[in-house]
mmCIF file of C-alpha atoms in Angstrom:
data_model
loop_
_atom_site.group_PDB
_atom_site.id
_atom_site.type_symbol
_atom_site.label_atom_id
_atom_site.label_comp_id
_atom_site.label_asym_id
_atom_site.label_seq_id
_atom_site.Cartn_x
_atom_site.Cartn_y
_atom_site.Cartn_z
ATOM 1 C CA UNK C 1 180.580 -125.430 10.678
ATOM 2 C CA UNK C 2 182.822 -123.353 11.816
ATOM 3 C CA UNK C 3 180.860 -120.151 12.866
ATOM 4 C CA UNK C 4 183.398 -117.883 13.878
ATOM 5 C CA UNK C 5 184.655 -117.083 10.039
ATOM 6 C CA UNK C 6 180.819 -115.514 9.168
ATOM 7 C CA UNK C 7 177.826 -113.599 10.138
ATOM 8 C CA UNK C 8 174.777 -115.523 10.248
ATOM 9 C CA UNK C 9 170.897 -114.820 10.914
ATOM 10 C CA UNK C 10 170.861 -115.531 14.643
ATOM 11 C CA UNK C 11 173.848 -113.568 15.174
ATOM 12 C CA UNK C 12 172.047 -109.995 14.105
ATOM 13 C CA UNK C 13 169.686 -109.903 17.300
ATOM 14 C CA UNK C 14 173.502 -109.995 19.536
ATOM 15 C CA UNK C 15 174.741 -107.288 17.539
ATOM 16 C CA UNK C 16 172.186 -104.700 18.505
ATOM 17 C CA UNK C 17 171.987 -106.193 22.304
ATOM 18 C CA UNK C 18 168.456 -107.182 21.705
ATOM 19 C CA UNK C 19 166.978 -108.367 24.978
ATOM 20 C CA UNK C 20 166.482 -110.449 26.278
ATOM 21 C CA UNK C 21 170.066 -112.225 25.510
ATOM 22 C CA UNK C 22 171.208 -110.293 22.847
ATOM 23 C CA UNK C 23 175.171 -109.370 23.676
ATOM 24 C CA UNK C 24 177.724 -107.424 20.953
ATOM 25 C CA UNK C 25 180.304 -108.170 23.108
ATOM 26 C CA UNK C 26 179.247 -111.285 23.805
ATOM 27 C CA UNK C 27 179.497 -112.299 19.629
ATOM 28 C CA UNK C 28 182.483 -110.373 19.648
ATOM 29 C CA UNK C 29 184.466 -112.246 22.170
ATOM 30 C CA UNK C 30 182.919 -115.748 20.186
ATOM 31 C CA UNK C 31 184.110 -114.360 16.829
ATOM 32 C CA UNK C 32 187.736 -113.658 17.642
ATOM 33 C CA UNK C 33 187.682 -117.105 19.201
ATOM 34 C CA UNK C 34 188.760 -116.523 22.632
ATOM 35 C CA UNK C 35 187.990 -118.977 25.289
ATOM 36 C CA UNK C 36 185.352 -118.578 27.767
ATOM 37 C CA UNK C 37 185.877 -117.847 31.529
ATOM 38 C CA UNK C 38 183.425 -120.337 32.172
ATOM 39 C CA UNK C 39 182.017 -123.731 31.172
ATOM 40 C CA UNK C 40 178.944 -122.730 28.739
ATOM 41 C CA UNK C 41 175.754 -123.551 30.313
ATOM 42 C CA UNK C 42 173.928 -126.360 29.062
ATOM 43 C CA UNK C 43 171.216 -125.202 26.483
ATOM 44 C CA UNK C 44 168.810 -127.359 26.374
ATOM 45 C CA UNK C 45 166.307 -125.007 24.737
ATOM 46 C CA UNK C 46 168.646 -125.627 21.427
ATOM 47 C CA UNK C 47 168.242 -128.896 21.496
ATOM 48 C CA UNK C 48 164.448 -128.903 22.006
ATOM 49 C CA UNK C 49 164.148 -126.537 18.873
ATOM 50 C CA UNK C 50 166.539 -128.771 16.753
ATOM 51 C CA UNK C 51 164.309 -132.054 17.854
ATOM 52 C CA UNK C 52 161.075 -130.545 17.400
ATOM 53 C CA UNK C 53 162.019 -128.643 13.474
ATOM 54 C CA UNK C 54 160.728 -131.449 11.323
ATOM 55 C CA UNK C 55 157.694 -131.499 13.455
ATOM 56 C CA UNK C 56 156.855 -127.574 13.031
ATOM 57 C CA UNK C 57 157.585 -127.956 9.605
ATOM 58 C CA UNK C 58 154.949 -131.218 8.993
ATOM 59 C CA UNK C 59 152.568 -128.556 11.091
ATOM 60 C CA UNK C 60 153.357 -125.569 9.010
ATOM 61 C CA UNK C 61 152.635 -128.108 5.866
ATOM 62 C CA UNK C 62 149.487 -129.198 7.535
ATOM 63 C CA UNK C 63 147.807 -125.958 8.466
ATOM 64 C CA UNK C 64 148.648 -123.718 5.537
ATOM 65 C CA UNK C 65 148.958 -126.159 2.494
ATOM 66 C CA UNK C 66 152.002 -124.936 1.515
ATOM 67 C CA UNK C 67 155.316 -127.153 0.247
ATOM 68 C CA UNK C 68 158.989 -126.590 1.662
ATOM 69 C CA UNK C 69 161.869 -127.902 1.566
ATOM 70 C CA UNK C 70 165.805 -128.028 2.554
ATOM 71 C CA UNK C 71 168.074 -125.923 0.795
ATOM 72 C CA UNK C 72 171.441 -124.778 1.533
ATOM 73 C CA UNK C 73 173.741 -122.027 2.858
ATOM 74 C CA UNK C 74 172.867 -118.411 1.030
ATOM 75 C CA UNK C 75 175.993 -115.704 0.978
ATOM 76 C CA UNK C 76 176.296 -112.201 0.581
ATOM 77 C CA UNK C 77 178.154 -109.846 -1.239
ATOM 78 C CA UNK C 78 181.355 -110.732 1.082
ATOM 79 C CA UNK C 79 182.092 -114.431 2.506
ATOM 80 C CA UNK C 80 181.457 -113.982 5.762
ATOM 81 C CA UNK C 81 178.108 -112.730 5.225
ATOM 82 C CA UNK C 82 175.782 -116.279 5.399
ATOM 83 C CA UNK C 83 172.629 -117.419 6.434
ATOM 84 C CA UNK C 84 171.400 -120.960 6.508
ATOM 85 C CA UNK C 85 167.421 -120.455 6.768
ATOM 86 C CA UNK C 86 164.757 -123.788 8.315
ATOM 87 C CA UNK C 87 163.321 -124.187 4.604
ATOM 88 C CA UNK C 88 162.524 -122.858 1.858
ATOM 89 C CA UNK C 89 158.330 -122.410 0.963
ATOM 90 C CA UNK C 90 157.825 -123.096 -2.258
ATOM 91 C CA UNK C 91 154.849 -123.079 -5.047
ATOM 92 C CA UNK C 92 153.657 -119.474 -3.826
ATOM 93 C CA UNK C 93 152.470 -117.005 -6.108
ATOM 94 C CA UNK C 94 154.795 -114.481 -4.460
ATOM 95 C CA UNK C 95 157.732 -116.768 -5.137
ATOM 96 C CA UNK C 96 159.654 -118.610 -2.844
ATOM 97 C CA UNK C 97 159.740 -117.629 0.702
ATOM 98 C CA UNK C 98 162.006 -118.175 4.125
ATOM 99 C CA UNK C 99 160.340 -120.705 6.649
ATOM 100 C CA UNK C 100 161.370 -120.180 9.808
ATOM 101 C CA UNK C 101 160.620 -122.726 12.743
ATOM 102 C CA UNK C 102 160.954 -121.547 15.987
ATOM 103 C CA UNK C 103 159.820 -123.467 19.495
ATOM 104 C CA UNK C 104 158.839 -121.126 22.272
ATOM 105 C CA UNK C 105 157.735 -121.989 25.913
ATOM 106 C CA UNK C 106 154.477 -120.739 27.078
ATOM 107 C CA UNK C 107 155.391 -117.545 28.361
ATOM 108 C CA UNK C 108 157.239 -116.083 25.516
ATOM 109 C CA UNK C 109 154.354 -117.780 23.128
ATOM 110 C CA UNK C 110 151.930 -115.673 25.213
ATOM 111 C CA UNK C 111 154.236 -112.742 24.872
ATOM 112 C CA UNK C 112 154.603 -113.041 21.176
ATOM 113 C CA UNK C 113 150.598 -112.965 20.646
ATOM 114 C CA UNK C 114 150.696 -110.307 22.703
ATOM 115 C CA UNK C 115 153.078 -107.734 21.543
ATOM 116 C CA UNK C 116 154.097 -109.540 18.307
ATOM 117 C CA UNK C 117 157.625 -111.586 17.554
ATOM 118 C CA UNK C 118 160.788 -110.254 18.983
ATOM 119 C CA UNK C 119 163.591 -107.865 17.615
ATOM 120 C CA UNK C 120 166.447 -110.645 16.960
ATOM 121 C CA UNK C 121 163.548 -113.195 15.019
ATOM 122 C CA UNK C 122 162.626 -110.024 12.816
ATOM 123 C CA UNK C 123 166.226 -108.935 11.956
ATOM 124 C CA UNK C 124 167.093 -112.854 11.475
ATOM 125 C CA UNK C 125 164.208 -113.198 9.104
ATOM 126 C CA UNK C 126 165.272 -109.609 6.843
ATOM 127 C CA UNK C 127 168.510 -110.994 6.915
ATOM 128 C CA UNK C 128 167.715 -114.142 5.267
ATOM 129 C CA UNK C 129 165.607 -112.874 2.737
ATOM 130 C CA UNK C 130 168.298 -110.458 1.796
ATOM 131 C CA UNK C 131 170.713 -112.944 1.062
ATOM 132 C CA UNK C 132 167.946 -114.581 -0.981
ATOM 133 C CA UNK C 133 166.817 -112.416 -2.462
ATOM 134 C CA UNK C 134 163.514 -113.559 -1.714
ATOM 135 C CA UNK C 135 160.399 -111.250 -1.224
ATOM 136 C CA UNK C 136 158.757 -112.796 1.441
ATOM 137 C CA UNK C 137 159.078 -115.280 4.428
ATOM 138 C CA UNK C 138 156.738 -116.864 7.331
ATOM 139 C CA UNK C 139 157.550 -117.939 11.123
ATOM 140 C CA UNK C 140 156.019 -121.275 12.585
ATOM 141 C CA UNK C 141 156.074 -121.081 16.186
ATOM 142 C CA UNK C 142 155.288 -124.026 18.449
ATOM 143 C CA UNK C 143 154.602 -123.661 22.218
ATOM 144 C CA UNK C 144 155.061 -127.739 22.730
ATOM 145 C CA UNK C 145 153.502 -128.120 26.408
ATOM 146 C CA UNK C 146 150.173 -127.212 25.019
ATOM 147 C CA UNK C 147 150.894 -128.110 21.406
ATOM 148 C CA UNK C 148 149.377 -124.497 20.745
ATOM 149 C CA UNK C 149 150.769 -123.350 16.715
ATOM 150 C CA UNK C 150 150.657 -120.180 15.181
ATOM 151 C CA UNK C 151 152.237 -118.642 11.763
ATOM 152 C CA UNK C 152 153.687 -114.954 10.972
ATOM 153 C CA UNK C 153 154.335 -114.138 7.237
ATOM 154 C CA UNK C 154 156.783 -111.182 6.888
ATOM 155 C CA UNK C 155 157.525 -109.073 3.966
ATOM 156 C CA UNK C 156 160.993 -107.855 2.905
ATOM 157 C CA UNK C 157 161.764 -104.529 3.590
ATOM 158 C CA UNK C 158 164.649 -103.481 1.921
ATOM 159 C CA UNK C 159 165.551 -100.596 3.450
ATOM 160 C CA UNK C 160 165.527 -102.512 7.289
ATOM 161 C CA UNK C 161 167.700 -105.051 5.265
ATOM 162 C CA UNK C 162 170.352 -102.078 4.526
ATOM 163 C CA UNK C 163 170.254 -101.162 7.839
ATOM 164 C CA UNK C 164 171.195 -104.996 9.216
ATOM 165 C CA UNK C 165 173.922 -105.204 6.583
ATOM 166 C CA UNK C 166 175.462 -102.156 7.679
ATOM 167 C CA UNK C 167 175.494 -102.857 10.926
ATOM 168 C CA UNK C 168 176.955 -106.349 10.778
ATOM 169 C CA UNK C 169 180.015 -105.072 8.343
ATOM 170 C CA UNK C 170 180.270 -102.630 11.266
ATOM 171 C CA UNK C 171 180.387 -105.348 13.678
ATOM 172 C CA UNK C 172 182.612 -107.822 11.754
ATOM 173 C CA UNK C 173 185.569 -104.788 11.289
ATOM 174 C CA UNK C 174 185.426 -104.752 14.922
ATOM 175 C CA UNK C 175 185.766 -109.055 14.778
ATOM 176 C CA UNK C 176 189.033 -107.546 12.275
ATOM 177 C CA UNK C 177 190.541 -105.691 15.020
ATOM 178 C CA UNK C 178 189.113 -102.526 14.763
ATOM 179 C CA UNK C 179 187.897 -101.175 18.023
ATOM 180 C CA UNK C 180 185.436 -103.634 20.224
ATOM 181 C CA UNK C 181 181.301 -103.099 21.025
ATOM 182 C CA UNK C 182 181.008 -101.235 24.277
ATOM 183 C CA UNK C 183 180.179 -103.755 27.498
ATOM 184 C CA UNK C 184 176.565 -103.721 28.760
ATOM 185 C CA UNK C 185 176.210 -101.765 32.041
ATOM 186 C CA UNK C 186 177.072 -104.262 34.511
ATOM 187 C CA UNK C 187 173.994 -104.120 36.493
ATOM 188 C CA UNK C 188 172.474 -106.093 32.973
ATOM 189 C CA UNK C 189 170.965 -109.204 34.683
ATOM 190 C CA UNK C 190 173.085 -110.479 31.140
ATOM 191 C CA UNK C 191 176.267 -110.250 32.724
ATOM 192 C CA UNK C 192 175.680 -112.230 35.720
ATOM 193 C CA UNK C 193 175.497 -115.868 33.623
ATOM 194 C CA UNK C 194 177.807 -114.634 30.832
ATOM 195 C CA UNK C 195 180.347 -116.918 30.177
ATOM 196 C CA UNK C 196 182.948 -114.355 29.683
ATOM 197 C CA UNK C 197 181.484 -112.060 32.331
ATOM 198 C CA UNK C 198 184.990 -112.143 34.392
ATOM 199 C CA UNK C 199 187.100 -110.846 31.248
ATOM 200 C CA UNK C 200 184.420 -108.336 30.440
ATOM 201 C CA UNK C 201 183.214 -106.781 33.067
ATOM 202 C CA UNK C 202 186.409 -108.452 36.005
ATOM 203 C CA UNK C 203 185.477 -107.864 39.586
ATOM 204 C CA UNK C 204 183.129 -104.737 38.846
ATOM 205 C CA UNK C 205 180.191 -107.182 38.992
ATOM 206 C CA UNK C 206 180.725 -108.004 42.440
ATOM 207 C CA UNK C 207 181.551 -104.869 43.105
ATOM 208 C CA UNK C 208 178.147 -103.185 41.842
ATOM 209 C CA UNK C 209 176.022 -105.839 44.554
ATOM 210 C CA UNK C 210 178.099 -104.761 47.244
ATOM 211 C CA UNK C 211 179.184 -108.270 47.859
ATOM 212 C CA UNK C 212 182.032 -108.891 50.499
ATOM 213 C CA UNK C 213 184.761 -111.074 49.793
ATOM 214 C CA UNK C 214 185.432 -113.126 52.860
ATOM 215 C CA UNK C 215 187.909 -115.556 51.462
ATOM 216 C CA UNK C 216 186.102 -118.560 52.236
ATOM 217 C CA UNK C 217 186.313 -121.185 49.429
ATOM 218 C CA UNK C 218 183.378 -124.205 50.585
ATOM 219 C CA UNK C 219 183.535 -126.803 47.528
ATOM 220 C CA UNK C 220 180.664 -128.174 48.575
ATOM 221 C CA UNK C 221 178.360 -125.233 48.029
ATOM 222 C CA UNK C 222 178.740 -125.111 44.552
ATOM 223 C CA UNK C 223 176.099 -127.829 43.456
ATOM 224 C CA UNK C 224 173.287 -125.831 45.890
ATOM 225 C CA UNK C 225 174.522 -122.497 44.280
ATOM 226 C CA UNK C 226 173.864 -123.323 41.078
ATOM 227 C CA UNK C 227 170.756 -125.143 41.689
ATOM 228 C CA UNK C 228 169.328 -122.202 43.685
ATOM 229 C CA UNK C 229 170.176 -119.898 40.197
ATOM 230 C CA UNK C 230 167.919 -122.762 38.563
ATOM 231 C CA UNK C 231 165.113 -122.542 40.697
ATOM 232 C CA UNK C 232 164.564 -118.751 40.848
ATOM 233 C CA UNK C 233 165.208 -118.377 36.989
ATOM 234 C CA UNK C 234 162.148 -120.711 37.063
ATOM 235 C CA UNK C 235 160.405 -118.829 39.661
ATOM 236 C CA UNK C 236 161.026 -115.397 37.620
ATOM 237 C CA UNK C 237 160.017 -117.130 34.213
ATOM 238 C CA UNK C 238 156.228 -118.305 36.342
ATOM 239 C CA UNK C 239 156.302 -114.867 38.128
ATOM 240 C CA UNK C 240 156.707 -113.278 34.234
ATOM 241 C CA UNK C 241 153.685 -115.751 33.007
ATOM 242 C CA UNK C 242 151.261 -114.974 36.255
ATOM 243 C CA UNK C 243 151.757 -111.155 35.464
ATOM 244 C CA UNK C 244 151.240 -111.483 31.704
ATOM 245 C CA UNK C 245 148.501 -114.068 32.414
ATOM 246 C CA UNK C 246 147.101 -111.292 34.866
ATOM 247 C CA UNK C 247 147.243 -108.137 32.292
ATOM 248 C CA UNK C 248 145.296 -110.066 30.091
ATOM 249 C CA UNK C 249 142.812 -110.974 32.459
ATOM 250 C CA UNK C 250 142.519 -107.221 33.728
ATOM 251 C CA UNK C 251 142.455 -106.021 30.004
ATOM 252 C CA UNK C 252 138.582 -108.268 29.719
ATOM 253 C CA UNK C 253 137.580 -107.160 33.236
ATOM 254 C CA UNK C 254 138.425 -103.691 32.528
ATOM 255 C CA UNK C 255 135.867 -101.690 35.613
ATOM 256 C CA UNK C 256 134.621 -104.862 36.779
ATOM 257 C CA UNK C 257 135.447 -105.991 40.319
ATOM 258 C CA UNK C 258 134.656 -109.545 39.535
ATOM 259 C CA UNK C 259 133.234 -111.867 36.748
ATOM 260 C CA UNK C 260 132.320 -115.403 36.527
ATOM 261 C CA UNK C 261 133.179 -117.823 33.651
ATOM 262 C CA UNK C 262 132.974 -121.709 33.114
ATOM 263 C CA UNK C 263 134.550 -123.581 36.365
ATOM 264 C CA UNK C 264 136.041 -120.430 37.753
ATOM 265 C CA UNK C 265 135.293 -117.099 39.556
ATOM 266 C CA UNK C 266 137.813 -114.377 39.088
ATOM 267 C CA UNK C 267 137.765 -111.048 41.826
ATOM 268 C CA UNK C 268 139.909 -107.974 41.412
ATOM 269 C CA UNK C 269 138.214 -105.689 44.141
ATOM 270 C CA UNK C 270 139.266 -102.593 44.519
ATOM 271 C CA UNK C 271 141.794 -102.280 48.162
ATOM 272 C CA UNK C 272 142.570 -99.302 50.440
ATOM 273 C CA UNK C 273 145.155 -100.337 52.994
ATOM 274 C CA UNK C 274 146.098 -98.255 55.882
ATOM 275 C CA UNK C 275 149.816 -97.945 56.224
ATOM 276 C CA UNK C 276 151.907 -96.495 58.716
ATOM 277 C CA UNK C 277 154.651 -93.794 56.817
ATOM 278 C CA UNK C 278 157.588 -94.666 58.473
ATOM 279 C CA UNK C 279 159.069 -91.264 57.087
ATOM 280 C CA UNK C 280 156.287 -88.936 57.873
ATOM 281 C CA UNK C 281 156.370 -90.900 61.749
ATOM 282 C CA UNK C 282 160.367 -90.404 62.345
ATOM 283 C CA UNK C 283 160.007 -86.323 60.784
ATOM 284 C CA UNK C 284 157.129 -85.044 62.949
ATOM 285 C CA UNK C 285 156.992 -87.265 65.958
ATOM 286 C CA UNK C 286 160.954 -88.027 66.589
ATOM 287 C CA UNK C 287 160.177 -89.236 70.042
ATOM 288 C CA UNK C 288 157.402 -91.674 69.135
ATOM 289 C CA UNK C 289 159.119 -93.201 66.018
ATOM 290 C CA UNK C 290 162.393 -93.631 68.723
ATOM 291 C CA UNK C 291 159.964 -95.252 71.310
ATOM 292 C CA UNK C 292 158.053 -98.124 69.171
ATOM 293 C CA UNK C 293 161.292 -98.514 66.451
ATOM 294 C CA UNK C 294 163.268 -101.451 67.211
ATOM 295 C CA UNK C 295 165.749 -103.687 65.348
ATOM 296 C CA UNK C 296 165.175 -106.168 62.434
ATOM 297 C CA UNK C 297 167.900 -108.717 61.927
ATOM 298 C CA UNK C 298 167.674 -110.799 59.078
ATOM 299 C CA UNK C 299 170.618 -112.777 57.128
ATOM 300 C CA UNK C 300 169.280 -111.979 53.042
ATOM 301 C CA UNK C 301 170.618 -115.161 51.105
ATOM 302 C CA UNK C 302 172.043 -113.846 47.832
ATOM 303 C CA UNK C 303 173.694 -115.721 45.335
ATOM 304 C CA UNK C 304 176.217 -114.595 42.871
ATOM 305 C CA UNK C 305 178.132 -115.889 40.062
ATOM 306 C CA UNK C 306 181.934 -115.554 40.321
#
């Protein structure tokens, strides 16, 4: 299917730049058809969720006793609005009803307990039901490491419809030729992977990290570069899952310093380090700071994409 001749449900969360990878321009660039800059990265999250649908959807069967099933393409008012929703739930009193399956990984699924589903999935799911016409619709979300399943049924608001329909026939005049989304600041961690980050934002992204151009060209560090990108995405996404993990855990200690549960003792003692201000030192005692200061080399490793 050719999607750059429509406006579909997981194209509404890019419209309104709804983090985390939500990009106007982005869609915009993909809807004219112009070529990337760069090779798109390999999603393999895609291809997890596309696996794993018939599975959510036995699981959605199992746990709520509903029926689905397939149905096709839904249009709007003008061709290029479209949607192509997961199922369709049928035999409810309310009448039939948008499934949609979604696979998240344990971090986001913690996330989406916590402070409910994201922007893009809620705008998706109005848009769907729009084209529908359909009064109601669900969400089956799997977290597949832990096999942990939960459901969110969503009612159709008509007047958040309005406002997605409006803004995508804003959006798709632009796609027409008239005028373009603005660019995300460039300091959007976004931009750095963006496949068309070079003819949106050019050489301003270097430029904003203060990164010197030496000439250099090495080949052969490539394959590290992008490996090292791999590894501290992966770091940041188990750095994101300690902290939420954390919150949690502070929300049930609340003024405790410490509790004990099954297997495990868990401490969070109040601290009072002594520091030495560095600013305070060099402003009233010049002479001191200038004694005991002495110099730190260090050679930071930052990585960039071109």
């Amino acid at each position: 299917m050719d999607r750059t001749r429509f406006i579909g449900g997981s194209d509404l969360g890019h419209i309104v730049n709804a983090p985390p990878y939500g990009c106007a321009r982005k869609l915009w660039y993909q809807k004219r058809g112009i070529q990337p800059d760069y090779e798109i990265e390999f999603r393999g999250h895609l291809i997890r969720g596309t696996k794993l649908e018939p599975l959510i959807v036995e699981e959605y069967q199992e746990r709520t006793g509903r029926k689905v099933r397939r149905t096709g393409s839904r249009f709007g008012e003008e061709d290029w609005q479209a949607g192509a929703m997961d199922r369709m739930i049928v035999g409810d009193e309310r009448g039939p009803g948008v499934l949609e399956c979604k696979t998240a990984n344990e971090r986001a699924f913690r996330s989406f307990m916590r402070d409910g589903l994201p922007l893009s999935y809620q705008l998706q799911i109005q848009w769907y039901m729009g084209l529908a016409g359909y009064k109601w619709g669900a969400f089956a979300i799997l977290e597949p490491s832990n096999w942990r399943f939960e459901t969110f049924e969503v009612s159709f608001d008509p007047s958040a419809y309005e406002l997605v329909r409006e803004m995508a026939v804003q959006f798709w005049s632009m796609v027409g030729g008239c005028g373009e989304p603005d660019r995300l600041p460039v300091s959007d961690k976004r931009c750095g992977k963006c496949e068309y980050r070079h003819s949106c934002q050019g050489s301003a992204l270097l430029e904003a990290v203060d990164v010197d151009d030496t000439g250099d060209e090495i080949p052969a560090l490539a394959a590290l570069a992008e490996e090292y990108l791999q590894l501290r995405d992966v770091r940041d996404e188990a750095e994101e899952a300690m902290d939420s993990v954390k919150a949690d855990a502070m929300k049930i200690l609340g003024d405790r310093a410490g509790a004990t549960c099954p297997g495990f003792r868990v401490l969070c003692k109040p601290q009072t380090p002594m520091r030495v201000d560095s600013k305070a030192l060099k402003t009233k005692f010049p002479d001191v700071y200038k004694a005991v200061a002495k110099p730190s080399v260090s050679r930071p490793f930052r990585v960039f994409p071109a």
